[in-house]
Coordinates of C-alpha atoms in Angstrom, one line a residue:
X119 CA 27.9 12.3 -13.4
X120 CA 31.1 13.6 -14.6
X121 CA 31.3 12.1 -17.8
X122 CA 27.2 14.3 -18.1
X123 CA 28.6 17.4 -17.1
X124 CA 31.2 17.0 -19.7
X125 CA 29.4 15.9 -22.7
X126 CA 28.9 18.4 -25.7
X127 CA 25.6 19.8 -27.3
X128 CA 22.8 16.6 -27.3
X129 CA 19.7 16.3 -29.4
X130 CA 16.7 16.6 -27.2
X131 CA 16.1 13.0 -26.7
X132 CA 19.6 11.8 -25.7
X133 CA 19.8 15.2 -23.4
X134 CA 16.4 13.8 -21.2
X135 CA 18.0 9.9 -21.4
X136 CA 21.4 11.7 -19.2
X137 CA 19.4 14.1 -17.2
X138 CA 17.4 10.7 -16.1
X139 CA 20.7 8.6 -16.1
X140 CA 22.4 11.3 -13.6
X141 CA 19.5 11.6 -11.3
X142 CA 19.6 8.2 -10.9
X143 CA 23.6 8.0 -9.7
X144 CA 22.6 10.8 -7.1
X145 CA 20.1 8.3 -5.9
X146 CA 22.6 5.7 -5.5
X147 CA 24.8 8.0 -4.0
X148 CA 22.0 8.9 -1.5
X149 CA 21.8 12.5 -2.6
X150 CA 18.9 12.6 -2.3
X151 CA 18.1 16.2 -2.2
X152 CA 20.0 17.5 -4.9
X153 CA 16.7 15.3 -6.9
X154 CA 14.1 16.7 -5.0
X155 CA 15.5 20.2 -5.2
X156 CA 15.9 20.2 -9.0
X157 CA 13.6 18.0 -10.2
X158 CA 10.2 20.3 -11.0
X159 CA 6.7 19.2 -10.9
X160 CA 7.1 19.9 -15.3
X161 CA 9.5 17.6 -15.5
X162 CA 9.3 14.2 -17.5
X163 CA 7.6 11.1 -16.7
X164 CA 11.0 9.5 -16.1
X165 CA 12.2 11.7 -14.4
X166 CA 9.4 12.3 -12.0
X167 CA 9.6 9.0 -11.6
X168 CA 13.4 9.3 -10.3
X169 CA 12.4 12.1 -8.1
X170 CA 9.3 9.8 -6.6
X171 CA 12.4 7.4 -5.5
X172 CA 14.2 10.2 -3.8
X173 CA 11.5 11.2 -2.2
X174 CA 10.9 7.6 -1.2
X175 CA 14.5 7.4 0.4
X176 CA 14.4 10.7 2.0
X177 CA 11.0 10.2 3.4
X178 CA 10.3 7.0 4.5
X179 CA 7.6 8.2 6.8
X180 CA 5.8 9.4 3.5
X181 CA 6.1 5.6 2.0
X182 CA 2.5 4.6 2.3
X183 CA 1.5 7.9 -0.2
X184 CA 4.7 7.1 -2.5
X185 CA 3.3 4.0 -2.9
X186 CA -0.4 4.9 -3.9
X187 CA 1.5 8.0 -6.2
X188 CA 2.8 5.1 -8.0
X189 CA -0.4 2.6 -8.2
X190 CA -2.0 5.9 -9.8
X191 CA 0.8 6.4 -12.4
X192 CA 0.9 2.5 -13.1
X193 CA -2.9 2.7 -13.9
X194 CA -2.2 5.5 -16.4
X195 CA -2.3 4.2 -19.7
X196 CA -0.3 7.4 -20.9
X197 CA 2.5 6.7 -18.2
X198 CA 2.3 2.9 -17.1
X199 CA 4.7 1.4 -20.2
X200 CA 7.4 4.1 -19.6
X201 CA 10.3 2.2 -18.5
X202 CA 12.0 4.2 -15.4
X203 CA 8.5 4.0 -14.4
X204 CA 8.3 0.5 -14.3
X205 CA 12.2 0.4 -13.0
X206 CA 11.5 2.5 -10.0
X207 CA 8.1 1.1 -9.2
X208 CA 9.8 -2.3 -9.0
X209 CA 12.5 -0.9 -6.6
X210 CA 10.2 0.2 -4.6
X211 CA 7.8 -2.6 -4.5
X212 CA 11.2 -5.0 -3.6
X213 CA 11.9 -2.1 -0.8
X214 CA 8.9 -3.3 0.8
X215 CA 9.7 -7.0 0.2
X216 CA 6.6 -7.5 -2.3
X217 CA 8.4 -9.5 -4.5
X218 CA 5.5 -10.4 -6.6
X219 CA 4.7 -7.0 -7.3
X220 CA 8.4 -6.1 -7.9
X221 CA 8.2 -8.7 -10.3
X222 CA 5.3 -7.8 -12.3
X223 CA 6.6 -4.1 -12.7
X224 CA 10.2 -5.9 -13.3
X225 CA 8.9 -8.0 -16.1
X226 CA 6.6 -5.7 -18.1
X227 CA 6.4 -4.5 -21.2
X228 CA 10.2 -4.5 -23.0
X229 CA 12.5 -5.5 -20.0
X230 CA 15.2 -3.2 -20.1
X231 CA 18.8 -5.0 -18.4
X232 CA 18.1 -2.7 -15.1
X233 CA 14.5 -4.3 -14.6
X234 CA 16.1 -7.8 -15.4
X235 CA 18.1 -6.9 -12.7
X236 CA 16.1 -5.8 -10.1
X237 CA 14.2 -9.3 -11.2
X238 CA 17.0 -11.5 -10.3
X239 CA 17.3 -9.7 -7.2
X240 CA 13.9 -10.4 -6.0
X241 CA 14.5 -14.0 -7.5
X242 CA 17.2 -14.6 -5.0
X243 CA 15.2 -12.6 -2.0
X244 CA 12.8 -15.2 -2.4
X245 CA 15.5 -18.1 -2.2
X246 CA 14.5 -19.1 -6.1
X247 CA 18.3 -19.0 -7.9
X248 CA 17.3 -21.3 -10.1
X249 CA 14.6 -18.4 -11.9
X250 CA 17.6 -15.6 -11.3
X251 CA 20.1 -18.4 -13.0
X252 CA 17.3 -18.2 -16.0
X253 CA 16.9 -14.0 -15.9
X254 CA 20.9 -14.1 -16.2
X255 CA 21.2 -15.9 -19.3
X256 CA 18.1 -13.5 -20.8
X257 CA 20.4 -11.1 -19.8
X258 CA 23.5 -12.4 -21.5
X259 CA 22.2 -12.9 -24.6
X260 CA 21.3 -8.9 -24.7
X261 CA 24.7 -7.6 -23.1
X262 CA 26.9 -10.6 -21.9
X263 CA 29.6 -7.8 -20.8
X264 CA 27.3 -5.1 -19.5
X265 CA 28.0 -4.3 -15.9
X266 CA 24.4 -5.2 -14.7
X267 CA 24.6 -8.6 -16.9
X268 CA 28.2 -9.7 -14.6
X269 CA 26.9 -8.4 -11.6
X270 CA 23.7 -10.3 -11.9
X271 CA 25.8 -13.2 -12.3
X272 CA 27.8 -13.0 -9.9
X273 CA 25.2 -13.0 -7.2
X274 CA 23.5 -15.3 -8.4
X275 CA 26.6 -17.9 -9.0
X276 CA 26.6 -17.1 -4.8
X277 CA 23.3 -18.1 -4.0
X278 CA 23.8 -21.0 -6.3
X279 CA 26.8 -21.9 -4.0
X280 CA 29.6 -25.0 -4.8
X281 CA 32.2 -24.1 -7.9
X282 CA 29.9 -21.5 -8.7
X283 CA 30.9 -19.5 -5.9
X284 CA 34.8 -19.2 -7.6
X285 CA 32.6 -18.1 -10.8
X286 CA 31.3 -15.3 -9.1
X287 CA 34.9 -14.3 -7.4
X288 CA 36.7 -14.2 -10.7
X289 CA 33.6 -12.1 -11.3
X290 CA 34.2 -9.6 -8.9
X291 CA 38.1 -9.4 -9.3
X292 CA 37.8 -8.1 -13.0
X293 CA 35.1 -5.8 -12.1
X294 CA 37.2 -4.3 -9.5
X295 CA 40.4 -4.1 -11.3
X296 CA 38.6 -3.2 -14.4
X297 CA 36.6 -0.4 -13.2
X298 CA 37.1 1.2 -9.3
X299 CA 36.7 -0.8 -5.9
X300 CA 33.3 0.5 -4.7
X301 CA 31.8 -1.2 -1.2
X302 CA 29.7 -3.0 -2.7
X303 CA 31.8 -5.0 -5.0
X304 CA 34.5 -5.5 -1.8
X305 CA 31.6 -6.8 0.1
X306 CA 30.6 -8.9 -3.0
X307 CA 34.3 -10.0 -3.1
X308 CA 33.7 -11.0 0.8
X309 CA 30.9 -12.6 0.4
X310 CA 33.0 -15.1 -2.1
X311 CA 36.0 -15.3 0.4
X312 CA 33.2 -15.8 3.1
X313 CA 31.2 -19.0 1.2
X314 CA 35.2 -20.8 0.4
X315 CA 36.2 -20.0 4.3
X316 CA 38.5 -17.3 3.8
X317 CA 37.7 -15.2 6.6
X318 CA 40.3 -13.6 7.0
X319 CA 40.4 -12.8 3.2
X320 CA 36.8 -11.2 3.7
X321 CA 37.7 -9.1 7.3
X322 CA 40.2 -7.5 5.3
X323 CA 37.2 -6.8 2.1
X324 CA 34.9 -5.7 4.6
X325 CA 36.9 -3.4 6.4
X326 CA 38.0 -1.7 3.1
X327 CA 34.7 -1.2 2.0
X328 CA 33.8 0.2 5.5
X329 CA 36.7 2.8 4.2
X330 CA 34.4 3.9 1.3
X331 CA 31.6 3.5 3.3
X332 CA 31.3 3.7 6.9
X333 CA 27.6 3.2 6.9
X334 CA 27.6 0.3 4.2
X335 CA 24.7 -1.8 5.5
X336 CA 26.1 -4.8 3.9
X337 CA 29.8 -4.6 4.6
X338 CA 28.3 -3.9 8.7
X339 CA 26.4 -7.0 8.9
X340 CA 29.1 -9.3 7.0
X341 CA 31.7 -7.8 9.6
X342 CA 29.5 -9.2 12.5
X343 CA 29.1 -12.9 10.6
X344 CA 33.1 -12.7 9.4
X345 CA 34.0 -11.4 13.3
X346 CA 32.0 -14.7 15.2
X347 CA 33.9 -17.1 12.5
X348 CA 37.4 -15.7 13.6
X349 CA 36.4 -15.5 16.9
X350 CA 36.6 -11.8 17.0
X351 CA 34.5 -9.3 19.0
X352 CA 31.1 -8.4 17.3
X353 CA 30.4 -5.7 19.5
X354 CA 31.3 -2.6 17.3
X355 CA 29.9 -3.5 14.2
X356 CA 26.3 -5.0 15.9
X357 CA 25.9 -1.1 17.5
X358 CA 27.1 0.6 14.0
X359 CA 24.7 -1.9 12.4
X360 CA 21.8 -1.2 15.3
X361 CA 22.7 2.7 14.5
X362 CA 22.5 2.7 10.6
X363 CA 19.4 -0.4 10.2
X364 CA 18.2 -1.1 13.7
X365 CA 15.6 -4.0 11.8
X366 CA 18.4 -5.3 9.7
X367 CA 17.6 -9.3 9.4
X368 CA 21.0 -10.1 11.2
X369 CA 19.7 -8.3 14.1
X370 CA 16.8 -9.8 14.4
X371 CA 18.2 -12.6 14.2
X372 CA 20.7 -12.4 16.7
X373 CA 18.2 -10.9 19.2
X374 CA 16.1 -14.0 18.6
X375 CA 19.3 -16.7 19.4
X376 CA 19.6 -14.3 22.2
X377 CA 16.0 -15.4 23.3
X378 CA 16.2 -18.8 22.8
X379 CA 19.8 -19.0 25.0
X380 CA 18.1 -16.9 28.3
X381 CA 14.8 -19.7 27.6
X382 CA 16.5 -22.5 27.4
X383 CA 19.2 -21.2 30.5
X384 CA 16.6 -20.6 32.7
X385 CA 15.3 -24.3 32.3
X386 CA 18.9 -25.4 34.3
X387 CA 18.1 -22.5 37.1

């Protein structure tokens, strides 16, 4: 965003590729209504399209009509190839854990790296590393350095588990020292220490990113599985978690062990 607001005088073209490129950073920063406050109904396809995921974050009660907004835009033949159509559209449609939509909007027309990506994440929601290994090495032979490409590699190096998992933490190391520690690589880094039974390695990750961001859904839940290896108090993290994500799959999880204990107790009574 900084880098935007400092760049000279831009030709139309490369001008609406930044204004869509630092919509999309106050998105992942979850400021969300600097988008929908700026953002006009004139605006670009693209960036409509940006504002539509705002909107989608902001308003999740409004997710049903967000999604049907998008089913009418995909149907558009003047809109439907435009790619931070497709890329949002994909986002959402793995938001909602319909992979095989996500995929389809992922994997049309020209592929951009960011729509590989979000196609090697749905790869590995659906347990299938073996597709995401394949999306990588598409994505290697575009932009073997870019960000997205290591990233994408990294995680799926973790899913793929055994010496792969040290792949993915020299990975994370030079992305970190390269660039800036954000939460999400720590808890990447973690998640490394986590798989080669360094937990204490990982406490100390997770705690760091909970530094950059105390309501880091990922660094949270990886605190409450890192905590029960060392043999620490869950406690706090399980009502930050329960506070930030009250459905988040650990949760549910735990609530479900929880279950199965007081059944299978009450058998003995």
């Amino acid at each position: 965003i900084a880098e935007a607001a400092e760049a000279g005088p831009l030709d139309a073209s490369t001008k609406a590729e930044r204004d869509v490129l630092v919509y999309r950073a106050y998105v992942g920063q979850g400021l969300y209504k600097i988008v929908l406050d700026e953002v006009g109904d004139d605006a670009s396809t693209s960036l409509l399209a940006v504002k539509l995921l705002a909107k989608y974050y902001q308003h999740p009660e409004e997710k049903e009509g967000i999604i049907a907004t998008l089913q009418e835009w995909m149907e558009d033949p003047s809109c439907s190839s435009n790619p931070t159509l497709l890329l949002v559209a994909a986002t959402v449609h793995a938001g909602e854990e319909n992979y095989v939509e996500a995929l389809k909007c992922a994997n049309a027309g020209n592929p951009t790296l960011d729509m590989m990506a979000v196609s090697v994440a749905s790869y590995l929601k659906i347990d299938r590393p073996d597709y995401a290994e394949k999306q990588v090495k598409a994505m290697a032979a575009i932009d073997e350095d870019a960000t997205l490409t290591q990233l994408s590699m990294a995680w799926t190096n973790l899913a793929l588990g055994g010496a792969k998992v040290q792949e993915a933490f020299y990975i994370f190391q030079e992305l970190g020292e390269k660039n800036t520690w954000t939460a999400k690589l720590l808890v990447g880094n973690a998640t490394a220490h986590m798989l080669m039974g360094q937990y204490d390695e990982a406490e100390r990750d997770l705690l760091d990113a909970l530094q950059k961001d105390s309501k880091d859904v990922d660094a949270l839940a990886n605190l409450v599985v890192c905590s029960h290896h060392l043999g620490k108090p869950t406690a706090r993290y399980t009502n930050q978690l329960t506070m930030v994500e009250g459905k988040h799959p650990v949760l549910a999880r735990r609530e479900e062990l929880s279950q199965a204990f007081d059944v299978a107790a009450s058998s003995y009574q």
